[in-house]
Coordinates of C-alpha atoms in Angstrom, one line a residue:
X8 CA -22.9 45.1 78.4
X9 CA -19.7 43.0 78.0
X10 CA -17.9 46.0 76.6
X11 CA -19.4 49.6 76.2
X12 CA -16.8 50.2 73.3
X13 CA -17.5 46.6 71.4
X14 CA -21.2 48.0 71.6
X15 CA -20.8 51.1 70.4
X16 CA -19.1 50.4 66.8
X17 CA -20.3 51.5 63.9
X18 CA -21.3 55.2 63.7
X19 CA -22.6 57.1 60.0
X20 CA -20.5 56.0 56.9
X21 CA -20.6 59.4 55.5
X22 CA -18.8 61.2 58.4
X23 CA -14.9 61.3 58.7
X24 CA -13.2 58.1 59.7
X25 CA -12.3 59.4 63.1
X26 CA -15.7 60.1 63.7
X27 CA -17.0 56.6 62.9
X28 CA -16.6 55.0 66.2
X29 CA -16.7 56.3 69.6
X30 CA -13.5 54.1 69.5
X31 CA -12.5 56.0 66.9
X32 CA -12.8 59.2 68.2
X33 CA -11.2 57.8 71.8
X34 CA -8.1 56.6 69.9
X35 CA -7.9 59.6 67.6
X36 CA -7.7 61.8 71.1
X37 CA -4.9 59.3 72.6
X38 CA -2.8 59.7 69.6
X39 CA -3.0 63.5 70.0
X40 CA -1.4 63.0 73.8
X41 CA 2.3 63.3 74.4
X42 CA 4.3 60.4 75.7
X43 CA 3.6 61.8 79.9
X44 CA 0.1 62.4 78.7
X45 CA -0.4 58.6 77.2
X46 CA 1.2 57.0 80.6
X47 CA -0.8 58.9 82.7
X48 CA -3.7 58.2 81.0
X49 CA -3.3 54.6 81.3
X50 CA -2.4 54.8 85.0
X51 CA -5.5 56.6 85.6
X52 CA -7.3 53.6 84.4
X53 CA -7.1 51.8 87.9
X54 CA -8.3 54.6 89.7
X55 CA -12.0 54.7 90.9
X56 CA -12.0 58.0 90.8
X57 CA -9.1 59.8 92.5
X58 CA -7.7 62.6 94.4
X59 CA -4.9 64.7 92.6
X60 CA -2.6 63.8 95.5
X61 CA -3.2 60.1 95.5
X62 CA -2.6 60.2 91.3
X63 CA 0.6 61.8 92.5
X64 CA 1.6 59.5 95.2
X65 CA 1.0 56.5 92.5
X66 CA 2.7 58.1 89.6
X67 CA 5.7 58.9 91.8
X68 CA 6.3 55.2 93.0
X69 CA 7.0 54.1 89.6
X70 CA 10.4 54.6 87.4
X71 CA 8.6 55.6 84.4
X72 CA 6.0 58.1 85.4
X73 CA 8.1 59.4 88.6
X74 CA 9.6 62.4 86.9
X75 CA 6.5 63.5 85.2
X76 CA 4.7 67.0 86.9
X77 CA 1.7 65.0 87.2
X78 CA -0.1 67.9 88.5
X79 CA 0.5 69.9 85.0
X80 CA 0.0 66.7 83.3
X81 CA -3.5 65.9 84.6
X82 CA -4.4 69.1 83.9
X83 CA -3.9 68.7 80.4
X84 CA -6.0 65.7 80.1
X85 CA -8.8 67.5 81.7
X86 CA -8.3 70.4 79.1
X87 CA -8.5 67.7 76.4
X88 CA -11.7 66.4 77.6
X89 CA -10.4 62.9 78.6
X90 CA -10.4 63.6 82.6
X91 CA -13.1 65.4 84.5
X92 CA -12.3 67.7 87.6
X93 CA -15.2 67.2 90.1
X94 CA -16.0 69.0 93.3
X95 CA -17.0 66.0 95.8
X96 CA -17.7 66.8 99.5
X97 CA -15.3 70.0 99.5
X98 CA -12.5 67.9 98.1
X99 CA -11.1 68.0 94.3
X100 CA -11.4 64.2 92.7
X101 CA -10.8 63.1 89.3
X102 CA -12.8 60.4 87.2
X103 CA -13.0 59.4 83.8
X104 CA -16.3 58.6 82.0
X105 CA -16.6 54.6 82.1
X106 CA -16.3 54.3 78.3
X107 CA -12.9 56.5 78.4
X108 CA -11.7 54.5 81.6
X109 CA -12.3 51.2 79.6
X110 CA -10.0 52.0 76.6
X111 CA -7.4 53.3 79.0
X112 CA -7.3 49.9 80.8
X113 CA -7.3 48.2 76.5
X114 CA -4.3 50.9 76.4
X115 CA -2.7 49.9 79.9
X116 CA -3.3 45.8 79.7
X117 CA -1.0 46.1 76.2
X118 CA 2.0 47.4 78.7
X119 CA 2.3 44.1 81.1
X120 CA 5.1 45.2 83.1
X121 CA 4.1 49.0 83.6
X122 CA 0.5 47.5 84.0
X123 CA 1.9 45.3 86.8
X124 CA 3.9 48.0 88.4
X125 CA 0.7 50.5 88.4
X126 CA -1.7 48.0 90.2
X127 CA 0.8 47.0 92.8
X128 CA 1.7 50.7 93.3
X129 CA -2.1 51.5 93.2
X130 CA -2.3 48.7 95.8
X131 CA 0.4 49.8 97.6
X132 CA -0.9 53.2 98.3
X133 CA -4.8 52.9 99.1
X134 CA -3.6 49.8 101.9
X135 CA -1.5 52.6 103.4
X136 CA -4.3 55.0 103.5
X137 CA -6.7 52.4 105.0
X138 CA -4.2 51.9 108.1
X139 CA -3.9 55.3 108.8
X140 CA -7.2 56.8 108.1
X141 CA -10.7 56.7 110.4
X142 CA -13.4 54.4 108.6
X143 CA -15.8 56.9 107.3
X144 CA -13.3 58.8 105.6
X145 CA -12.6 56.4 103.4
X146 CA -16.3 56.0 102.1
X147 CA -15.4 58.1 98.6
X148 CA -12.0 55.1 98.5
X149 CA -14.3 52.6 98.3
X150 CA -13.6 51.5 94.5
X151 CA -10.3 52.1 95.1
X152 CA -10.0 50.1 98.3
X153 CA -12.2 47.0 96.5
X154 CA -9.3 47.2 93.7
X155 CA -6.5 46.8 95.8
X156 CA -7.9 43.9 98.0
X157 CA -8.6 41.6 94.3
X158 CA -5.0 42.9 94.1
X159 CA -3.6 41.1 97.3
X160 CA -5.6 38.3 97.3
X161 CA -4.5 37.8 93.8
X162 CA -0.9 38.3 95.1
X163 CA -2.0 35.9 98.2
X164 CA -0.7 38.7 100.4
X165 CA -2.1 38.3 103.9
X166 CA -0.5 41.1 105.9
X167 CA -1.8 43.4 103.2
X168 CA -5.2 41.8 103.0
X169 CA -5.5 41.9 107.0
X170 CA -4.6 45.7 106.7
X171 CA -7.4 46.5 104.3
X172 CA -10.4 44.2 105.6
X173 CA -10.7 46.2 108.8
X174 CA -11.3 49.4 106.7
X175 CA -13.5 47.6 104.3
X176 CA -15.3 45.9 106.9
X177 CA -16.3 49.1 108.5
X178 CA -17.7 50.6 105.0
X179 CA -19.9 47.6 104.4
X180 CA -21.1 47.0 107.9
X181 CA -22.0 50.5 108.4
X182 CA -24.0 50.5 105.5
X183 CA -25.4 46.9 106.1
X184 CA -23.7 45.3 103.4
X185 CA -23.5 42.2 104.7
X186 CA -23.3 39.9 101.9
X187 CA -20.5 41.9 100.5
X188 CA -18.8 41.6 104.2
X189 CA -19.3 37.9 104.6
X190 CA -17.6 37.9 100.7
X191 CA -15.0 39.4 102.0
X192 CA -14.4 37.1 105.1
X193 CA -15.1 34.0 102.8
X194 CA -12.2 35.0 100.3
X195 CA -9.7 35.5 103.1
X196 CA -10.6 32.0 105.2
X197 CA -9.5 30.5 102.0
X198 CA -6.2 31.9 101.5
X199 CA -5.8 31.5 105.1
X200 CA -7.0 27.5 104.6
X201 CA -3.8 27.3 102.1
X202 CA -1.1 28.5 105.0
X203 CA 1.4 26.7 107.6
X204 CA -0.9 26.0 110.9
X205 CA 0.1 28.7 113.3
X206 CA -1.4 30.4 116.7
X207 CA -1.7 33.4 114.6
X208 CA -3.5 31.5 111.8
X209 CA -6.1 29.9 114.2
X210 CA -6.9 33.1 115.8
X211 CA -7.8 35.4 112.8
X212 CA -9.8 32.2 111.4
X213 CA -11.7 32.3 114.4
X214 CA -12.4 35.9 114.0
X215 CA -13.2 35.4 110.4
X216 CA -15.6 32.2 111.3
X217 CA -17.6 34.3 113.8
X218 CA -18.0 37.0 111.9
X219 CA -19.5 34.9 108.8
X220 CA -21.9 32.9 111.6
X221 CA -23.2 36.7 113.1
X222 CA -23.6 37.7 109.4
X223 CA -25.4 34.3 108.3
X224 CA -27.9 35.2 111.5
X225 CA -28.5 39.0 110.7
X226 CA -29.4 37.6 106.8
X227 CA -30.8 34.3 107.0
X228 CA -31.8 33.5 111.1
X229 CA -31.0 30.8 113.5
X230 CA -30.2 27.8 110.7
X231 CA -28.5 24.7 112.0
X232 CA -25.0 25.9 109.9
X233 CA -25.1 28.8 112.1
X234 CA -24.9 26.6 115.1
X235 CA -22.2 24.4 113.9
X236 CA -19.7 27.2 113.4
X237 CA -20.6 28.5 116.8
X238 CA -19.5 25.1 118.4
X239 CA -16.6 25.2 116.4
X240 CA -15.5 28.3 117.4
X241 CA -16.2 27.5 121.1
X242 CA -13.9 24.2 120.6
X243 CA -11.3 26.0 118.9
X244 CA -11.3 28.9 121.4
X245 CA -11.1 26.9 124.4
X246 CA -8.1 25.0 122.6
X247 CA -6.0 28.3 122.2
X248 CA -6.6 28.7 125.9
X249 CA -6.7 33.0 124.7
X250 CA -9.0 34.9 126.7
X251 CA -10.3 37.5 124.6
X252 CA -11.5 35.1 121.9
X253 CA -13.3 32.6 124.4
X254 CA -14.7 36.1 125.4
X255 CA -16.2 37.1 122.0
X256 CA -17.4 33.5 121.3
X257 CA -19.5 33.8 124.7
X258 CA -20.7 36.8 123.6
X259 CA -21.8 35.4 120.5
X260 CA -23.3 31.9 121.8
X261 CA -25.2 33.8 124.8
X262 CA -27.4 35.8 122.2
X263 CA -27.6 33.1 119.7
X264 CA -29.4 31.1 122.9
X265 CA -31.1 34.2 124.0
X266 CA -32.7 34.5 120.2
X267 CA -33.5 30.7 120.5
X268 CA -35.1 31.2 123.4
X269 CA -32.9 29.3 125.8
X270 CA -33.3 32.0 128.5
X271 CA -31.7 30.0 131.4
X272 CA -28.2 29.8 129.2
X273 CA -28.4 33.0 128.3
X274 CA -28.9 34.2 131.6
X275 CA -25.9 31.9 132.9
X276 CA -23.5 33.2 129.8
X277 CA -24.5 37.1 130.6
X278 CA -23.7 36.7 134.4
X279 CA -20.2 35.3 133.1
X280 CA -19.9 38.5 130.8
X281 CA -20.7 41.0 133.7
X282 CA -18.5 39.4 136.3
X283 CA -15.5 39.4 133.8
X284 CA -16.4 43.0 132.6
X285 CA -16.7 44.2 136.7
X286 CA -13.5 42.2 137.3
X287 CA -11.7 43.9 134.7
X288 CA -12.9 47.2 134.7
X289 CA -14.1 46.6 130.9
X290 CA -17.1 49.1 130.2
X291 CA -18.0 46.6 126.6
X292 CA -18.2 43.8 128.7
X293 CA -20.4 45.2 131.7
X294 CA -22.6 46.8 128.9
X295 CA -23.2 43.5 127.1
X296 CA -23.6 41.4 130.5
X297 CA -26.1 43.8 131.9
X298 CA -28.0 43.8 128.9
X299 CA -28.3 40.2 128.5
X300 CA -28.8 39.4 132.5
X301 CA -31.4 42.3 132.3
X302 CA -33.4 40.9 129.4
X303 CA -33.2 37.4 131.0
X304 CA -34.1 38.5 134.6
X305 CA -37.0 40.2 133.3
X306 CA -38.6 37.3 131.1
X307 CA -37.6 34.9 133.9
X308 CA -40.3 37.0 136.2
X309 CA -38.3 39.3 137.6
X310 CA -39.2 42.5 136.2
X311 CA -38.1 45.5 138.2
X312 CA -34.6 43.5 138.8
X313 CA -34.5 42.8 135.1
X314 CA -35.2 46.9 134.6
X315 CA -32.5 47.7 137.0
X316 CA -29.7 45.9 134.9
X317 CA -31.2 47.5 131.5
X318 CA -30.9 51.1 133.3
X319 CA -27.3 50.0 133.9
X320 CA -26.3 49.1 130.3
X321 CA -28.1 52.5 129.1
X322 CA -26.1 54.5 131.3
X323 CA -22.7 52.9 130.3
X324 CA -23.1 52.9 126.5
X325 CA -21.6 55.4 124.6
X326 CA -22.2 55.3 120.5
X327 CA -18.5 56.9 120.1
X328 CA -16.4 54.2 122.2
X329 CA -19.1 51.5 122.1
X330 CA -20.0 51.8 118.3
X331 CA -18.7 49.3 115.8
X332 CA -16.5 46.5 116.8
X333 CA -13.5 45.1 114.6
X334 CA -15.6 42.4 112.1
X335 CA -18.6 42.9 113.7
X336 CA -22.4 42.2 113.3
X337 CA -25.8 42.8 114.7
X338 CA -27.5 45.6 116.6
X339 CA -25.7 48.2 118.5
X340 CA -26.2 47.1 122.3
X341 CA -27.1 50.8 122.9
X342 CA -30.2 50.5 121.2
X343 CA -31.0 46.8 121.9
X344 CA -30.7 47.9 125.8
X345 CA -32.8 51.5 125.3
X346 CA -35.5 49.2 123.2
X347 CA -35.8 46.2 125.7
X348 CA -35.9 49.3 128.9
X349 CA -38.8 51.0 127.1
X350 CA -40.9 47.6 126.6
X351 CA -40.2 46.7 130.1
X352 CA -41.0 50.4 131.5
X353 CA -44.3 50.5 129.5
X354 CA -45.2 46.7 131.1
X355 CA -45.0 47.9 134.4
X356 CA -46.8 51.1 133.6
X357 CA -43.9 53.7 133.5
X358 CA -45.1 55.7 130.6
X359 CA -43.1 58.1 130.4
X360 CA -39.9 56.7 130.9
X361 CA -41.0 54.1 128.3
X362 CA -41.5 56.6 125.7
X363 CA -38.3 58.2 126.8
X364 CA -36.4 55.1 126.4
X365 CA -38.2 54.5 123.0
X366 CA -37.1 57.8 121.5
X367 CA -33.7 57.5 122.6
X368 CA -33.5 54.5 120.8
X369 CA -34.3 55.5 117.7
X370 CA -32.3 58.5 118.0
X371 CA -29.2 56.4 118.9
X372 CA -29.7 54.0 115.7
X373 CA -30.2 56.8 113.5
X374 CA -27.2 59.1 114.6
X375 CA -25.0 55.5 114.4
X376 CA -26.0 55.5 110.7
X377 CA -26.2 51.8 111.0
X378 CA -28.7 50.1 109.0
X379 CA -29.2 46.8 111.2
X380 CA -29.6 49.0 114.6
X381 CA -31.9 50.9 112.9
X382 CA -33.9 48.2 111.7
X383 CA -34.2 46.5 115.1
X384 CA -35.0 49.9 116.8
X385 CA -37.7 50.4 114.5
X386 CA -39.0 47.2 114.8
X387 CA -39.2 47.0 118.4
X388 CA -40.4 50.8 119.2
X389 CA -43.2 50.1 116.1
X390 CA -43.8 46.7 119.0
X391 CA -44.3 49.1 121.7
X392 CA -46.5 51.4 120.0
X393 CA -48.7 48.8 118.6
X394 CA -49.1 47.2 122.3
X395 CA -49.9 51.0 123.5
X396 CA -53.1 51.1 120.5
X397 CA -50.8 53.9 118.7
X398 CA -51.4 52.1 115.0
X399 CA -50.5 54.9 113.1
X400 CA -46.8 55.2 114.8
X401 CA -46.7 51.5 114.6
X402 CA -47.5 51.3 110.9
X403 CA -44.9 53.9 110.0
X404 CA -42.3 52.5 111.9
X405 CA -43.1 49.2 110.1
X406 CA -42.9 50.4 106.8
X407 CA -39.6 51.9 107.7
X408 CA -38.0 49.0 109.0
X409 CA -39.3 46.9 106.3
X410 CA -37.6 49.5 103.5
X411 CA -34.2 49.3 105.6
X412 CA -34.6 45.3 105.7
X413 CA -35.1 45.1 101.8
X414 CA -32.6 47.6 101.0
X415 CA -30.3 45.5 103.0
X416 CA -31.3 41.9 102.6
X417 CA -32.4 41.3 106.4
X418 CA -34.9 38.6 106.0
X419 CA -35.5 38.3 109.5
X420 CA -36.7 42.4 110.0
X421 CA -38.4 41.8 106.7
X422 CA -40.8 39.4 108.3
X423 CA -41.3 40.6 111.8
X424 CA -42.1 44.1 109.9
X425 CA -44.5 42.8 107.5
X426 CA -46.5 41.3 110.4
X427 CA -46.6 44.6 112.6
X428 CA -47.7 46.5 109.5
X429 CA -50.2 43.8 109.1
X430 CA -51.9 44.2 112.2
X431 CA -51.5 48.2 112.1
X432 CA -52.7 48.1 108.9
X433 CA -55.6 46.1 110.2
X434 CA -56.4 48.5 112.9
X435 CA -56.6 51.1 110.2
X436 CA -59.3 50.1 108.7
X437 CA -57.6 47.6 105.9
X438 CA -58.2 44.5 107.8
X439 CA -58.2 42.5 104.6
X440 CA -54.5 43.9 103.7
X441 CA -53.8 43.7 107.3
X442 CA -53.9 39.9 107.1
X443 CA -52.3 39.0 103.9
X444 CA -49.2 41.0 105.3
X445 CA -49.3 39.2 108.4
X446 CA -49.7 35.8 106.8
X447 CA -46.7 37.0 104.4
X448 CA -44.9 38.0 107.1
X449 CA -45.2 34.6 109.2
X450 CA -45.0 32.4 106.2
X451 CA -41.4 34.1 105.6
X452 CA -40.2 33.8 109.3
X453 CA -41.2 30.0 109.1
X454 CA -38.8 29.4 106.0
X455 CA -36.0 31.3 107.5
X456 CA -35.5 29.2 110.9
X457 CA -35.7 32.7 112.6
X458 CA -35.5 33.2 116.4
X459 CA -38.2 31.5 118.7
X460 CA -38.0 34.6 121.0
X461 CA -39.6 36.7 118.5
X462 CA -42.6 34.1 117.9
X463 CA -44.8 34.7 120.6
X464 CA -45.1 38.3 119.8
X465 CA -45.9 37.6 116.0
X466 CA -48.5 34.9 116.6
X467 CA -50.5 37.6 119.4
X468 CA -50.3 40.0 116.7
X469 CA -51.3 38.3 113.9
X470 CA -54.3 36.7 116.4
X471 CA -55.0 40.3 116.8
X472 CA -55.5 41.0 112.7
X473 CA -57.5 37.7 113.0
X474 CA -60.1 39.0 115.4
X475 CA -60.4 42.1 113.2
X476 CA -61.5 40.3 110.2
X477 CA -64.1 37.8 112.2
X478 CA -61.8 35.1 112.5
X479 CA -61.4 34.9 116.1
X480 CA -61.3 31.2 116.4
X481 CA -58.4 31.2 114.2
X482 CA -57.2 34.0 116.2
X483 CA -57.2 31.7 119.6
X484 CA -55.6 29.1 118.0
X485 CA -52.5 31.5 117.4
X486 CA -52.8 32.8 121.1
X487 CA -52.7 29.2 122.6
X488 CA -49.6 28.4 120.5
X489 CA -47.9 31.4 121.8
X490 CA -48.6 30.6 125.2
X491 CA -47.3 27.5 124.8
X492 CA -43.9 28.7 124.0
X493 CA -42.9 30.6 127.0
X494 CA -42.8 30.1 130.7
X495 CA -45.0 31.2 133.6
X496 CA -42.9 33.7 134.7
X497 CA -43.2 35.3 131.5
X498 CA -44.3 39.2 131.6
X499 CA -45.5 38.5 128.1
X500 CA -48.0 35.7 130.0
X501 CA -51.0 38.2 131.3
X502 CA -51.2 39.9 127.8
X503 CA -51.4 36.6 125.9
X504 CA -54.3 35.7 128.9
X505 CA -55.9 39.2 128.3
X506 CA -56.1 38.5 124.5
X507 CA -57.4 34.9 124.9
X508 CA -60.0 36.6 127.2
X509 CA -61.3 38.9 124.1
X510 CA -61.0 36.3 121.7
X511 CA -63.1 34.2 123.7
X512 CA -65.6 36.8 124.5
X513 CA -65.9 37.7 120.7
X514 CA -66.6 33.8 120.4
X515 CA -69.5 34.3 123.0
X516 CA -68.0 32.3 125.8
X517 CA -68.2 35.0 128.1
X518 CA -67.8 32.9 131.5
X519 CA -64.6 31.3 130.2
X520 CA -63.7 34.7 129.0
X521 CA -64.1 36.3 132.5
X522 CA -62.1 33.1 134.2
X523 CA -59.0 33.5 131.6
X524 CA -59.2 37.8 132.3
X525 CA -59.3 37.2 136.3
X526 CA -56.2 35.0 136.0
X527 CA -54.3 38.0 133.9
X528 CA -55.3 40.0 136.4
X529 CA -53.8 38.2 139.2
X530 CA -50.4 37.4 137.3
X531 CA -50.1 40.9 136.0
X532 CA -50.5 42.2 139.7
X533 CA -47.8 39.5 141.1
X534 CA -45.3 40.6 138.3
X535 CA -46.0 44.2 138.6
X536 CA -47.1 44.1 135.1
X537 CA -49.5 47.0 135.5
X538 CA -50.2 47.8 131.8
X539 CA -51.6 44.4 131.3
X540 CA -53.6 44.5 134.8
X541 CA -55.1 47.6 133.1
X542 CA -55.7 46.1 129.9
X543 CA -57.6 43.1 131.9
X544 CA -59.8 45.1 133.7
X545 CA -60.6 47.1 130.2
X546 CA -61.5 43.8 128.8
X547 CA -63.9 42.8 131.8
X548 CA -65.3 45.8 131.1
X549 CA -66.1 45.5 128.1
X550 CA -67.7 41.8 128.4
X551 CA -71.5 41.3 127.8
X552 CA -74.0 43.7 126.6
X553 CA -73.3 46.1 129.4
X554 CA -70.5 46.9 132.2
X555 CA -70.6 45.3 135.5
X556 CA -70.8 48.2 138.0
X557 CA -68.0 46.6 140.1
X558 CA -65.5 46.0 137.3
X559 CA -66.0 49.5 136.6
X560 CA -65.2 50.5 139.9
X561 CA -62.1 48.6 140.1
X562 CA -60.9 49.9 136.5
X563 CA -61.4 53.2 137.8
X564 CA -59.2 52.3 140.9
X565 CA -56.5 51.1 138.8
X566 CA -56.5 53.8 136.7
X567 CA -55.7 56.2 139.8
X568 CA -52.3 54.3 140.3
X569 CA -51.0 55.9 137.2
X570 CA -49.6 59.4 137.9
X571 CA -49.0 60.2 134.3
X572 CA -50.6 58.3 131.5
X573 CA -50.3 61.7 128.9
X574 CA -47.4 59.6 126.8
X575 CA -49.8 56.0 126.8
X576 CA -52.9 55.5 124.5
X577 CA -54.1 52.8 126.7
X578 CA -54.5 55.1 129.3
X579 CA -56.5 57.6 127.5
X580 CA -58.8 54.6 125.9
X581 CA -59.4 53.5 129.7
X582 CA -60.4 56.7 130.9
X583 CA -62.6 57.1 128.0
X584 CA -64.2 53.9 129.1
X585 CA -64.6 55.1 132.5
X586 CA -65.8 58.1 131.5

């Protein structure tokens, strides 16, 4: 509706003239106001709700309203129903009905000099407030901060925009409004491009471009455009010779390479960050270095060493100190470290530790009130739950992840959540629905040019769903595709070999199945991936029409290695098989 007041013209013709339209009614009320009341009424139109002291400060900064008793005048406007006084979050706030505010804005526009002064004073006040108030305490003032941003953008005031950007970024990023945050960065970049070149301008431009790249990753995946931004940023950061900016680019590139599956490059960059962190004593660098080195070391075959690094990362993380960063995007390092640690603990058969890490990851994600970290944690803990045959929990977490992803336009998490939702639905007795969900997720994932690191897991999940709908041949092809994407030391390989054996068995190729299951058992033993070894022995016992006594004995012996399997559905199923 372009204008509420225009739409609401034309009331009953037999009523008094002042009641024929809503506009006339408001105008009649306005004409009855005293001069001071009129001025303050117009001034209030620039606010998106306000505390009394904010209105007092803005009015006091203007020559034409500085002598007005703001509190008394505001009370009079409330009494006349032109202004509402509401109690919100233990504070008193003033607001106007939108139609009345629109009329007040029209009246303000009719006084150009006063209107310019009011908007400037309003922007000055809220810029100062943003600079001296913690981000979350500003949440109620988001509309006023956005108005101030528009004012300074029109004025071309870089200093004020920088002052506002940090506050607005925290509010947008915390709520997962990545598109809006990227819009702020783009607007400021456009203004920067019109300024004379300087070291300060290049530094600010680099920070904004890096944030844009991370935002595109979070929302749209690993596109050529994102890679181009990173390469340009690296070149410019090296040209400036400033270590802090090079570190920022290095961090981002390390994560970019990791999610593209370029493990060697990621490990090298993670090692650089870790060494710089140990040298400087900066916990954030050590945290990120340990995480990157831990994940890549595990993916390259040394699960125990990888787990040690992830444990150190988890110990360093402090939600108060390592939460949101300036112009930051992406998942919290605390959540990523705990979820990765949970998966590694589970793969190595430390089920109690795995569950503790998974619960911690979800708790931290919820406490941070950070949607992207929450989606990340929900998907990874859901994935871990599916591996452990706890499909009710996997389904619940996949639904929650999908809800967050759809609400915040995280296409990557939407795609992976759909595949996880599909396999869990199939295991819960709805195979056709599960297959359709999985296909939808995979199709979305392909279109997004998304991170290859998730492909093996997603293909394996969909292969499992295909087996449940009686299409083991199609499932086997996906499993083979997944195997082709990982290196021979990757701890996921043993599980994929187990899946390959199970699908071959379903196709009636029992001899081939046994061969690959024994291979899976050997590789799991070499890597210390005890959960994969257990799954291999369980599948061997299920081959043919009756279980081989030797395979049952070996499964029983393997079960004895697990001191505590109370936190694992996989162990519970294995014990039922032996019994």
